[in-house]
Structure formats: structure tokens, C-alpha cells
Amino acid sequence: MCGIVGYIGPRQAYPVVIKGLKRLEYRGYDSAGIALLNQQQLNVYKKKGKVADLEDSIVATSDLGGHIAIGHTRWATHGEPSDRNSHPHVSKSGQLAMIHNGIIENYAPIKEELLQKGYEFKSDTDTEVLLNFIEEIRVKNECSLEEALRIALKRIVGAYCILLVDVNDPDTILAARKGSPLVIGIGKDEHFLASDASPIIEYTKEVVYVNDYQIAIVKRDELVLKNLGNEKETPFITKLDMELAAIEKGGYDHFMLKEIHEQPATIADCLRGRLQVEHSHLKLAGVENNLDKLLAAKRFIMVACGTSWHAGLVAEYLIEELCRIPVEVEYASEFRYRNPIIEPGDVIIAISQSGETADTLVALENAKEKGAFIFGVVNSVGSSIARLSHAGAYTHSGPEIGVASTKAFTGQLAVLTMMALKIAQAKGTIDEARFDQLLGELAAVPDKVAAILKDSSNIERIAAKYKDASDFLFLGRGYNFPVALEGALKLKEISYIHAEGYPAAEMKHGPIALVDEHLPVVFVATRDRFYEKIVSNVQEIKARKGKVICIASEGDRVIPGMADDTIFVPDADELIGPMISVVPLQLLSYFVGVLKGYDVDKPRNLAKSVTVE
Ligand code: F6R
């Protein structure tokens, strides 16, 4: 939610910040803005729309000079997307400019306080309230801006990452975070600030991840971190393990398509060094080092949102089947508020691509406080959830930029499968032959996914045939039920077509009433223990004139005789199947979205990293 970028150093700040904002646009794209400090002149440009609209709106005569700037790309929370609600906001005196990612929950009483003191607000945002609150404290207490910021932050409730500049101190950016991410890149006599490392990687690989409740005082040649008690804290410098190419489109029309096609490589990266088929061995340090806690657990609780929650559902099936440990799968947003029973010894498995999802993060903080052991399955290295977890395993899927999650999902499934196998082996709930067979099946996944991606013309044809449908139903049983849910989620996100996912057998309990000759029904009907049953479900839809699209196993001769359209996928063990059968569904939604003329990398109303609740 919202991307923020800042620069201070010898370069012209404008191009650095604009380029950075484009890299962060996946985090929000309602409006964008930039504040430049040129000596003691503050120039603010902002515009509703994408970063390109901001650039277009800046005329040739605009003053783009200055070596210090802050920029923002917005996903609206308080106030509709508009020029006036865009960040940066400028304080009443005109001396301070600020950008903010997050939500100030108690902004209303603070605003009231300021209104009574004669403040007027140009926007509907909580950010403008916080900014003027800081200014008011500075004036009233006759203190430094840093001190005023500290006092303000102690008063506010909510999440924030803010960058703040002052015309009277054109050599400093003040930054602070709680709940919303902030990375600071360290160059030679320069610093880069951003919501994630993607705007920074081009310039430096040395970064500091700022922690909650830290304030950063950033100058060209100095970075000071302090806590809210005004005590200095040592910045911990991390080396980024990421290449620039990973965050560029690399010849593909969209990030989403690139990321779908990267899956053979990203799944292989995830398995590399961990899966040792020839030695009948799995190496998963996070699990190995914590087997005592994992084996002692009475239950596992999966906590996640969206696509990651779907990965959690697959994991429920896997872990219950292989490890015989009860599993609950929770939407983080519900879990954090419903006073769940969590006891010391409970194991929470947190699943998150970004590692920054606010609901997941807070749910974990609550569970950690109650003594649960947190195991993170996270993609984004160094992210808040990764750092909060007691242990974990990265998915190693590389930066995922397309707003719709694709390669992160298959990476999560790969890690969760390895985890289930490793625990089952340690617990003795899997025999050697089955363990070896599933290792072999896992190793074969990258090639099987590559085989699907080799020729997607059939999927594109099917997308063209059904793209004008107003609704879709996605059905699956067993391990393919979460895949059906994921297929429906992808389609609605990218193509804005109403889609629902259901367990195929549930259809008779309601959704079947929707079926008529206009409704495309996608069955994930690969060969598994439910195959005969799902064949019957297909018949039931056909009998009601629904249009049936089936994902079927190669060599299946029954399904193509019944379905209107069939997409074949390589055969796989049902436990491993979701990593394969989800790929055609990702492509189907991609093609429908593109054929309908939508911006699939930036679907409306969405943002990649949901750092507000
Ligand atoms: C769907 C999608 C979202 C995310 C969800 C959780 O394509 O991207 O549903 O899966 O917002 O995000 P993470 O995994 O970053 O916690």
C-alpha cells in the first residue's frame, strides 16, 4: 500500500525518485507526487493517476533541481484519489513536506484539536493532519523537528512509514516507521530511502532495514537511527541478494506474464540445495533446527491472506495427510480480531509473499506475545514477517512485481510440501518409499511447468472464447479445491469478471442454481483419488447446459469427450499437483485480462503489498 522513495546525495534527485516510484508502482497507483528541495526552495508536484501522469503534468519550465527529494505513489485510504489528496503534503507554514504509507487511526481527534487552533486542511488525508500536528508541536515546544516528530509519533495510533523534509534544513531527510516497511540504501555520500529495495538495487547493495519505532536522520554522508526514547541504535547493514534484471520486464509485455514464465526457474531455485533426491534427503534448516517445537505441537495454525491463504489450504491437506498433525487455516484479518485460543507450544505458520501484509503481521505479533512459535514462509528477504518469525524458510521466488501473485504461490507450495515431508519423516508418519517417490515428484515440477508454458495458444484461444462471460465458476476436489479458489481469485483480480471457487461437491448445495448455458465452469479435474467423482460433477454441469472447461491430466480420454474445452497438464501425484494445475489458470486469467484491454500488472483498486488493515 503506497510506495515511498527518498534521495539525498550528489545526484539530481528528481530522476532517481521518479524511477524509484515507477518500480514501486505495484504498491499503489491512484496518484503520485514528489517534493524537491532546491537550496531553501520547496517544489511540490503531484497528480492523480500513475507516475507517468505525474511526469506528463510536469512542464518544461518546472524547477526540477535539487539533490534531495521525497516521492510517493498512492493507494488511497483517507480521501479519494485526487490531486489534492496526493502526497507529498505541505504543512501550514509551507516549510515542511511529508509523505506517508499507512493509516493514522486516531487522526480525527488530532484534526479536531488542530482545527480549533485555526489550522485549515487542503486535503482529506490523515497524513496532512499528522504533518501539521508535528509542526504544531515544534512551534509550541520550540524544539527541533526531530524532537517534534518523536513527540508526535508517541501520540499517534496506527501504521506509518513517513519521510519528512524541512526547507530550513535542506541537508536532512527524517524518516520513521511502524508497521509499514522502510529500507535505506547506503551509497558513497548518498542515501536512498524506499518501501522496498527495488528502487535502490541499481545504486547500491548495502541496505539497512529500519525497524518499527525507529527514527532515521538521513544526511548525505551520515545515517543515524534512534528509538523513540532518543537513544541511538546501531544500523545493521545487510547485503542485498538481488539483481536489477529481476525487477525488470525482460522482454515480456507484463510482469505477470514474466513471473508466470519464471516459475520453472523459481521453483527450481526454491528446491535447490534443499531437495537431494539421489540421497533421499531434504535439507530445510528452519525445520531441522526446530523439530522439537514442531513435533511437540498439538496443532499448526496457518495464518495468511489472499493467495497465500490458498497456499495455506493446500498445506492443511498436506500436513494432515503426511504428518497427522491437525491444521487450522486462518484469514489473518479474522484471526487477529477474534480472540483466538493460542497457547504456548502452538505453531503458527505465517505465509506471505511480501512479508509486510499488515493483517498477517499483527496477527503474528499477537500470537507471539501469547507464546506461539512462529514459522515464516516468506518470499521477501528481510521483510517484517521474516524478521518477526522465530524460524522459517524463504520461498526464493525473486521479486514479484505483478500485483496478482503467481510465482510466489508455487514457491509457497514448494516450501510447504518440503516442510510437510521433512516433519513427516522425522515423525515417522511416512514410509521411505513414499518419501522418495514424493521427492522425485517434487524434482520433476519445474520441467512439468515448463511443458505447460511451452505452448499457451490453447489457453489463449479459450480465454478469447469466454472473455465476455459475466461470471465464472471454478470447481475442484481435494488438493484441487484450493487451486479452484486460486483460479477464481486470479480471474476476478485481473479481468474484473465475477468468479467463485467451490469444492466441486458443494456445488449441489447452492451454486448449481447459477448454471445455465452462459456460465463457464472451470473444473480442475486432474487424475487423483476423486477423479471419478469429479467426472460425475462435470456431467451434472453439462446436464444443465453449463460450458465446461477442464484442466485434465495428459492422456485422459474421458474428460475431453465431455468438456467443451480441455487444457492438458502433465500427470503428477495429487499432493504435488497444485503447483502444476494452477499454472494454466494463471495464464487463463492473464489472457482474459489482456484481451479485455486491462492493465493486468496494475488491476484497479488493488495494490501489491497490503500494509493497511
Ligand atoms: C492475489 C494477491 C493477494 C495476496 C495477499 C497476501 O493475487 O496477490 O491476495 O496474496 O494480499 O499478500 P502477501 O502474500 O504478500 O502477504
XYZ file of C-alpha atoms and ligand atoms in Angstrom:
629
model
C 0.000 0.000 0.000
C 1.695 3.162 -1.195
C 5.283 3.314 -2.310
C 7.683 5.848 -0.923
C 11.074 6.911 -2.213
C 13.621 9.427 -0.997
C 17.052 10.515 -2.115
C 19.807 12.688 -0.673
C 23.242 12.958 -2.245
C 25.225 14.450 -5.107
C 22.928 13.303 -7.952
C 19.980 15.253 -9.261
C 17.250 13.844 -7.048
C 14.286 14.070 -9.453
C 15.195 11.237 -11.883
C 16.254 8.942 -9.040
C 12.954 9.391 -7.244
C 10.748 9.187 -10.361
C 12.465 5.993 -11.470
C 12.084 4.589 -7.964
C 8.386 5.419 -7.918
C 7.903 3.523 -11.176
C 9.495 0.480 -9.557
C 7.166 0.792 -6.582
C 4.026 1.479 -8.566
C 2.811 -2.051 -7.863
C 2.204 -0.841 -4.303
C -0.390 1.709 -5.377
C -1.168 3.782 -8.408
C -4.036 6.148 -7.591
C -1.843 9.221 -7.612
C 1.783 10.216 -7.371
C 3.838 13.164 -6.217
C 7.289 14.452 -5.480
C 8.763 17.186 -3.278
C 12.156 18.591 -4.218
C 14.312 20.760 -2.048
C 16.499 23.056 -4.082
C 18.539 25.018 -1.556
C 15.736 26.505 0.532
C 13.126 26.324 -2.183
C 10.473 23.607 -1.832
C 8.860 22.473 -5.094
C 5.979 20.027 -4.899
C 4.403 18.343 -7.905
C 1.541 15.892 -7.572
C -1.114 14.386 -9.751
C -3.983 11.930 -9.677
C -3.140 8.820 -11.731
C 0.028 6.911 -12.387
C 3.633 8.077 -12.128
C 3.639 8.629 -15.909
C 0.709 11.061 -15.469
C 2.747 12.939 -12.888
C 5.680 13.168 -15.292
C 3.390 14.357 -18.094
C 1.957 17.028 -15.848
C 5.360 18.487 -15.067
C 6.011 21.184 -17.616
C 9.344 22.016 -19.166
C 9.632 25.168 -17.094
C 9.214 23.339 -13.783
C 12.109 23.589 -11.377
C 13.371 20.040 -11.028
C 16.687 20.953 -9.477
C 17.838 19.786 -6.081
C 19.756 16.934 -4.555
C 17.167 15.958 -2.004
C 13.656 14.726 -2.767
C 10.847 12.549 -1.471
C 8.241 10.882 -3.683
C 5.077 8.865 -3.228
C 2.815 6.612 -5.247
C -0.508 6.210 -3.526
C -3.129 3.596 -2.751
C -5.897 5.713 -1.289
C -7.089 5.174 2.269
C -8.235 8.547 3.615
C -9.710 10.628 0.814
C -10.483 9.688 -2.774
C -7.692 9.643 -5.356
C -7.325 13.268 -6.466
C -4.627 15.864 -6.991
C -5.276 17.466 -3.623
C -5.200 14.186 -1.699
C -1.946 13.143 -3.374
C 1.256 13.177 -1.375
C 3.545 14.969 -0.561
C 1.579 17.230 1.729
C 2.893 20.590 2.803
C 2.457 21.984 6.323
C 0.572 25.176 7.141
C 3.776 27.240 7.288
C 4.883 25.878 3.930
C 8.158 24.747 5.488
C 7.618 21.018 5.825
C 6.706 18.388 3.248
C 5.822 14.820 4.095
C 4.849 11.508 2.514
C 3.241 8.646 4.364
C 2.431 4.986 3.844
C -0.057 3.637 6.387
C -3.050 4.825 8.359
C -3.228 7.104 11.378
C -6.204 5.659 13.213
C -6.638 8.477 15.747
C -6.309 11.271 13.204
C -9.862 12.567 13.861
C -9.341 13.912 17.432
C -5.954 15.327 16.432
C -7.561 17.043 13.455
C -10.245 18.452 15.731
C -7.544 19.794 18.064
C -5.774 21.471 15.156
C -8.986 22.893 13.672
C -9.678 24.578 16.984
C -6.238 26.140 16.787
C -7.097 27.629 13.408
C -5.471 25.068 11.102
C -7.110 24.572 7.734
C -6.705 21.437 5.681
C -6.348 21.260 1.945
C -6.870 17.504 1.726
C -8.967 14.765 3.330
C -5.911 12.798 4.374
C -4.696 11.629 7.757
C -1.191 12.483 6.521
C -1.829 16.209 6.355
C -3.172 16.006 9.918
C -0.038 14.260 11.175
C 2.217 16.715 9.361
C 0.549 19.760 10.885
C 0.478 18.058 14.239
C 4.272 17.726 14.042
C 4.560 21.368 13.030
C 2.284 22.475 15.839
C 4.392 20.575 18.395
C 7.565 22.118 17.003
C 6.205 25.649 17.284
C 4.600 25.144 20.681
C 7.587 23.426 22.281
C 10.165 25.478 20.385
C 12.007 22.244 19.733
C 13.798 20.643 16.800
C 11.811 18.935 14.066
C 13.290 15.623 15.156
C 12.033 16.134 18.701
C 8.610 17.234 17.456
C 8.422 14.130 15.293
C 9.281 11.938 18.261
C 6.602 13.526 20.420
C 4.001 13.210 17.640
C 4.798 9.570 16.998
C 4.231 8.753 20.641
C 0.747 10.223 20.383
C -0.459 8.547 17.216
C -2.070 5.165 16.797
C -1.781 3.258 13.560
C 0.771 2.336 10.951
C 3.207 4.600 9.232
C 6.312 4.961 7.234
C 6.951 8.654 6.756
C 9.579 10.751 5.064
C 9.778 14.395 6.086
C 11.811 17.326 4.757
C 12.219 20.868 6.029
C 13.107 23.890 3.864
C 15.211 25.217 6.722
C 17.323 22.076 6.831
C 17.875 21.125 3.201
C 20.530 18.554 4.124
C 18.337 16.091 6.010
C 15.506 13.649 5.438
C 13.760 12.467 8.574
C 12.134 9.051 8.342
C 10.200 6.858 10.732
C 8.343 3.591 10.575
C 5.868 1.460 12.414
C 4.151 -1.332 10.588
C 4.986 -0.078 7.080
C 8.317 -1.017 5.559
C 11.375 1.199 5.040
C 14.730 0.292 3.539
C 17.658 2.694 3.386
C 20.344 2.148 0.760
C 23.837 3.310 1.611
C 25.904 4.769 -1.229
C 29.057 6.886 -1.274
C 27.994 10.182 0.239
C 24.395 9.432 -0.643
C 21.384 7.630 0.770
C 18.317 6.132 -0.875
C 15.102 5.503 1.009
C 12.276 3.277 -0.228
C 9.439 0.944 0.715
C 11.431 -1.964 -0.670
C 14.816 -2.494 -2.201
C 13.744 -2.343 -5.850
C 14.417 1.413 -6.319
C 17.766 1.033 -4.546
C 19.331 -2.043 -6.130
C 20.580 -0.095 -9.158
C 22.750 2.122 -6.959
C 23.900 0.057 -4.013
C 23.548 -3.379 -2.472
C 24.176 -2.225 1.072
C 20.944 -1.576 2.889
C 19.537 -1.076 6.347
C 16.029 -2.298 7.143
C 14.583 0.232 9.558
C 12.687 -1.314 12.465
C 9.378 -0.328 13.989
C 9.590 2.661 16.322
C 12.889 3.823 14.860
C 13.539 7.302 13.541
C 16.201 7.728 10.861
C 18.054 11.009 10.492
C 19.454 10.764 6.999
C 22.107 13.098 5.588
C 24.305 12.672 2.542
C 27.152 11.131 4.470
C 25.512 10.051 7.674
C 22.717 7.763 8.802
C 21.645 7.918 12.418
C 18.972 5.617 13.823
C 17.271 6.402 17.105
C 14.455 4.875 19.076
C 11.507 6.914 20.297
C 13.382 7.429 23.566
C 16.032 9.426 21.633
C 18.673 6.747 22.114
C 20.958 5.905 19.201
C 20.674 2.401 17.742
C 23.292 0.768 15.547
C 22.200 0.371 11.921
C 22.513 -3.248 10.824
C 23.804 -3.302 7.259
C 22.559 -6.121 5.049
C 23.819 -7.049 1.580
C 21.070 -7.366 -0.994
C 20.992 -10.642 -2.848
C 19.074 -9.387 -5.873
C 19.944 -8.365 -9.426
C 18.477 -5.466 -11.381
C 17.226 -7.811 -14.121
C 14.950 -9.475 -11.569
C 12.864 -6.322 -11.272
C 12.647 -5.517 -14.987
C 10.244 -6.949 -17.563
C 12.948 -8.675 -19.591
C 11.119 -8.546 -22.924
C 7.707 -9.656 -21.644
C 4.668 -7.419 -22.129
C 3.783 -7.616 -18.470
C 5.399 -8.542 -15.185
C 2.595 -11.009 -14.599
C 3.439 -12.940 -17.760
C 7.148 -12.786 -16.979
C 6.528 -14.099 -13.488
C 4.283 -16.924 -14.732
C 7.052 -17.909 -17.132
C 9.720 -17.674 -14.471
C 8.112 -20.468 -12.482
C 10.211 -23.385 -13.749
C 13.256 -21.404 -12.613
C 11.805 -20.053 -9.376
C 10.508 -23.449 -8.270
C 13.912 -24.930 -9.108
C 15.573 -22.142 -7.076
C 13.310 -22.933 -4.179
C 14.184 -26.640 -4.310
C 17.893 -26.110 -4.993
C 20.170 -27.244 -2.210
C 17.181 -28.462 -0.242
C 15.945 -31.364 -2.312
C 18.531 -34.123 -2.664
C 16.666 -36.861 -4.470
C 19.684 -39.083 -5.043
C 20.484 -39.081 -1.330
C 16.848 -39.431 -0.364
C 17.303 -36.297 1.693
C 15.617 -32.985 2.313
C 17.583 -30.133 3.836
C 15.394 -27.481 5.386
C 17.355 -25.804 8.154
C 14.402 -23.875 9.582
C 12.563 -27.150 10.148
C 15.580 -29.238 11.167
C 16.671 -26.772 13.830
C 13.234 -26.590 15.360
C 11.987 -30.148 15.111
C 11.451 -30.306 18.872
C 8.885 -27.493 18.727
C 7.293 -28.647 15.509
C 6.881 -32.236 16.658
C 5.609 -31.253 20.070
C 2.884 -29.030 18.630
C -0.684 -30.160 19.166
C -1.700 -28.260 16.061
C -0.409 -25.943 13.358
C -2.236 -22.745 12.506
C -1.707 -21.284 9.053
C -2.130 -17.514 9.028
C -2.248 -15.654 5.720
C -4.317 -13.579 3.301
C -5.442 -13.987 -0.311
C -3.343 -16.228 -2.487
C -1.064 -17.047 0.435
C -4.139 -18.247 2.319
C -4.856 -20.605 -0.580
C -1.329 -21.974 -0.202
C -2.173 -22.494 3.470
C -5.209 -24.576 2.486
C -3.056 -26.851 0.341
C -0.655 -27.131 3.270
C -3.507 -28.159 5.542
C -4.206 -31.125 3.301
C -0.507 -31.966 3.009
C 0.382 -31.726 6.683
C -2.685 -33.530 7.956
C -2.163 -36.301 5.435
C 1.582 -36.697 5.740
C 2.288 -35.650 9.334
C -1.021 -36.433 11.055
C -0.881 -33.084 12.833
C -4.150 -31.104 12.985
C -4.018 -27.910 10.959
C -6.220 -24.827 11.016
C -6.123 -22.268 8.244
C -6.966 -18.738 9.261
C -7.555 -15.494 7.431
C -5.142 -13.194 9.252
C -7.707 -10.386 9.287
C -10.186 -12.536 11.227
C -7.641 -14.295 13.376
C -6.190 -11.076 14.743
C -9.526 -9.793 15.979
C -11.474 -12.819 17.085
C -9.641 -13.562 20.324
C -8.435 -16.979 19.196
C -7.170 -19.537 21.677
C -3.398 -19.541 21.371
C -1.235 -21.319 23.858
C 2.489 -21.697 24.340
C 3.522 -24.572 22.130
C 1.146 -23.713 19.315
C 2.908 -23.412 15.998
C 1.829 -20.633 13.666
C 2.896 -20.922 10.061
C 2.834 -17.459 8.529
C 2.630 -17.409 4.751
C 3.344 -14.176 2.915
C 4.918 -13.122 -0.337
C 5.674 -9.564 0.702
C 6.280 -10.258 4.360
C 4.614 -6.914 5.022
C 0.870 -7.667 4.959
C -0.481 -5.687 7.903
C -3.144 -8.158 8.999
C -0.738 -11.076 8.930
C 1.930 -9.107 10.735
C -0.320 -8.020 13.582
C -1.883 -11.478 13.891
C 1.624 -12.866 14.328
C 2.640 -10.225 16.831
C -0.409 -11.124 18.927
C 0.292 -14.850 18.672
C 3.957 -14.349 19.513
C 3.031 -12.426 22.627
C 0.897 -15.368 23.708
C 3.848 -17.718 23.373
C 3.246 -19.296 19.977
C 6.188 -20.383 17.868
C 6.148 -18.544 14.528
C 7.462 -20.212 11.385
C 7.556 -17.867 8.399
C 7.141 -18.981 4.791
C 8.056 -15.691 3.187
C 9.365 -14.534 -0.166
C 10.697 -11.090 0.590
C 14.045 -11.423 2.313
C 14.462 -9.225 5.375
C 10.783 -8.249 5.430
C 8.909 -7.585 8.655
C 7.275 -11.032 8.844
C 10.587 -12.744 8.102
C 12.195 -10.816 10.922
C 9.377 -11.390 13.341
C 9.361 -15.166 12.798
C 11.304 -17.421 15.167
C 12.295 -19.583 12.225
C 11.312 -20.018 8.636
C 12.085 -20.958 5.080
C 12.258 -18.438 2.258
C 10.484 -19.284 -0.975
C 13.295 -17.765 -3.095
C 10.859 -16.794 -5.864
C 12.607 -13.470 -6.521
C 10.858 -10.095 -6.549
C 7.199 -10.421 -7.528
C 6.079 -7.172 -9.125
C 2.834 -8.098 -10.911
C 0.044 -7.329 -8.479
C -1.528 -10.760 -8.964
C 0.562 -13.318 -7.159
C 1.773 -16.205 -9.329
C 5.320 -17.421 -8.825
C 5.156 -16.687 -5.104
C 2.221 -19.122 -4.815
C 4.075 -22.017 -6.429
C 7.117 -21.152 -4.302
C 4.989 -21.274 -1.164
C 3.597 -24.657 -2.203
C 7.104 -25.977 -2.818
C 8.305 -24.878 0.635
C 5.188 -26.134 2.406
C 5.454 -29.508 0.665
C 9.086 -29.860 1.705
C 8.149 -28.842 5.206
C 5.393 -31.458 5.408
C 7.723 -34.134 4.080
C 10.513 -33.230 6.469
C 8.226 -33.255 9.503
C 6.541 -36.484 8.387
C 9.927 -38.139 8.021
C 11.005 -37.018 11.479
C 7.703 -38.113 12.981
C 7.748 -41.448 11.196
C 4.374 -40.921 9.538
C 5.682 -41.505 6.022
C 7.448 -44.605 4.787
C 10.689 -44.427 2.892
C 9.248 -45.430 -0.463
C 6.530 -42.763 -0.383
C 9.053 -40.166 0.830
C 11.393 -40.972 -2.065
C 8.551 -41.005 -4.561
C 7.364 -37.552 -3.478
C 10.906 -36.175 -3.589
C 11.122 -37.379 -7.173
C 7.741 -35.846 -7.960
C 8.866 -32.526 -6.481
C 12.056 -32.551 -8.509
C 10.030 -33.037 -11.677
C 7.793 -29.994 -11.119
C 9.958 -27.370 -12.891
C 10.017 -29.423 -16.114
C 6.292 -30.109 -15.942
C 5.519 -26.415 -15.502
C 7.887 -25.620 -18.369
C 5.967 -28.084 -20.558
C 2.719 -26.157 -19.905
C 4.380 -22.850 -20.675
C 5.907 -24.057 -23.934
C 2.691 -23.510 -25.828
C -0.098 -21.463 -24.330
C -2.040 -20.938 -27.566
C -4.860 -23.276 -26.492
C -5.300 -21.325 -23.249
C -5.290 -18.037 -25.159
C -7.955 -19.415 -27.510
C -10.125 -20.467 -24.573
C -9.655 -17.031 -22.975
C -10.868 -15.368 -26.185
C -13.895 -17.677 -26.327
C -15.113 -16.921 -22.792
C -13.773 -13.432 -22.105
C -17.195 -11.786 -22.321
C -18.853 -14.047 -19.741
C -20.106 -12.126 -16.751
C -19.495 -14.924 -14.235
C -17.253 -17.959 -13.870
C -17.344 -20.908 -11.506
C -14.158 -22.763 -10.558
C -14.536 -26.244 -9.063
C -12.115 -28.779 -7.656
C -11.926 -31.502 -5.025
C -9.221 -32.457 -2.561
C -5.902 -30.804 -3.341
C -7.509 -29.183 -6.365
C -10.099 -27.308 -4.311
C -7.638 -24.570 -3.192
C -6.446 -24.445 -6.798
C -10.025 -23.706 -7.877
C -10.184 -20.910 -5.302
C -6.927 -19.502 -6.591
C -8.147 -19.693 -10.213
C -11.262 -17.716 -9.275
C -9.255 -15.109 -7.366
C -6.846 -14.618 -10.271
C -9.686 -14.153 -12.737
C -11.554 -11.569 -10.692
C -8.411 -9.592 -9.910
C -7.182 -9.344 -13.455
C -10.288 -9.395 -15.620
C -12.925 -7.965 -13.208
C -15.178 -10.918 -14.034
C -17.167 -12.218 -11.103
C -15.783 -15.648 -10.270
C -16.340 -18.082 -7.439
C -14.362 -21.100 -6.363
C -16.069 -24.032 -4.686
C -15.370 -27.595 -3.695
C -16.962 -29.443 -6.598
C -19.200 -31.480 -4.306
C -20.552 -28.345 -2.625
C -21.947 -27.192 -5.937
C -25.137 -29.129 -5.384
C -25.749 -27.207 -2.178
C -26.407 -23.913 -3.889
C -24.105 -22.712 -6.654
C -25.593 -25.139 -9.183
C -28.572 -22.771 -9.332
C -26.289 -20.369 -11.220
C -25.619 -22.812 -14.015
C -27.095 -22.077 -17.428
C -25.821 -22.018 -20.984
C -23.957 -18.754 -20.329
C -21.902 -19.877 -17.342
C -18.363 -21.134 -17.936
C -17.418 -23.662 -15.265
C -13.735 -24.456 -14.884
C -13.011 -27.865 -13.378
C -9.615 -28.739 -12.019
C -10.082 -32.385 -12.892
C -6.659 -33.979 -12.913
C -6.260 -37.685 -12.190
C -6.420 -38.173 -8.442
C -8.405 -40.167 -5.912
C -11.502 -38.072 -6.631
C -11.305 -38.417 -10.376
C -14.475 -40.491 -10.843
C -16.395 -38.180 -8.571
C -15.341 -35.073 -10.413
C -16.267 -36.700 -13.711
C -19.783 -37.033 -12.270
C -19.732 -33.366 -11.272
C -18.789 -32.432 -14.832
C -21.779 -34.443 -16.082
C -24.036 -32.577 -13.678
C -22.952 -29.257 -15.100
C -23.271 -30.473 -18.686
C -26.798 -31.709 -17.956
C -27.659 -28.125 -17.045
C -26.094 -26.759 -20.222
C -23.156 -25.082 -18.478
C -19.988 -24.546 -20.515
C -17.290 -26.797 -19.148
C -13.567 -26.032 -19.286
C -11.407 -28.757 -17.773
C -7.850 -28.883 -16.566
C -7.120 -32.566 -17.182
C -4.146 -34.886 -16.959
C -2.324 -35.658 -20.175
C -3.619 -38.844 -21.735
C -7.093 -38.520 -20.239
C -9.604 -39.630 -22.867
C -12.778 -39.311 -20.811
C -12.760 -35.634 -19.907
C -12.185 -34.265 -23.436
C -15.265 -36.186 -24.557
C -17.379 -34.308 -22.034
C -15.813 -30.878 -21.735
C -16.322 -28.009 -24.151
C -12.635 -27.191 -23.803
C -9.746 -29.060 -22.226
C -6.333 -27.907 -21.087
C -3.939 -30.789 -20.503
C -1.280 -30.725 -17.835
C 1.423 -33.304 -17.124
C 0.399 -36.056 -14.755
C 1.574 -35.681 -11.152
C 0.940 -37.118 -7.731
C -2.089 -35.346 -6.284
C -0.045 -33.917 -3.399
C 2.250 -32.175 -5.845
C -0.416 -31.430 -8.474
C -1.467 -27.913 -7.342
C 1.919 -26.463 -8.334
C 1.216 -27.661 -11.846
C -2.536 -27.319 -12.296
C -2.574 -23.709 -11.109
C -0.342 -22.576 -13.976
C -2.985 -22.798 -16.764
C -5.388 -20.908 -14.510
C -2.841 -18.116 -14.069
C -2.470 -17.959 -17.833
C -6.223 -18.069 -18.422
C -6.809 -15.034 -16.224
C -3.814 -13.261 -17.753
C -5.108 -13.719 -21.292
C -8.693 -12.769 -20.395
C -7.422 -9.577 -18.729
C -5.207 -8.650 -21.662
C -7.920 -9.421 -24.232
C -10.318 -7.208 -22.317
C -7.756 -4.431 -22.519
C -6.973 -4.156 -18.803
C -3.679 -3.292 -17.190
C -3.004 -6.718 -15.709
C 0.036 -5.571 -13.757
C -1.962 -2.859 -12.037
C -5.538 -4.027 -11.647
C -7.942 -1.389 -10.407
C -8.337 -0.819 -6.665
C -5.556 -3.236 -5.779
C -2.049 -2.879 -4.507
C 0.612 -5.485 -4.166
C 1.528 -5.146 -0.579
C -1.424 -4.584 1.731
C 0.215 -2.717 4.576
C -3.033 -1.301 5.916
C -5.685 -3.398 7.596
C -3.602 -12.187 -5.040
C -2.714 -11.476 -4.168
C -3.167 -11.191 -2.773
C -2.047 -11.565 -1.797
C -2.430 -11.137 -0.384
C -1.385 -11.541 0.626
O -3.064 -12.334 -6.312
O -1.641 -11.103 -4.537
O -4.334 -11.870 -2.467
O -1.820 -12.934 -1.867
O -2.590 -9.748 -0.342
O -0.157 -10.944 0.360
P 1.180 -11.476 0.960
O 1.389 -12.840 0.451
O 2.222 -10.521 0.478
O 1.035 -11.470 2.459
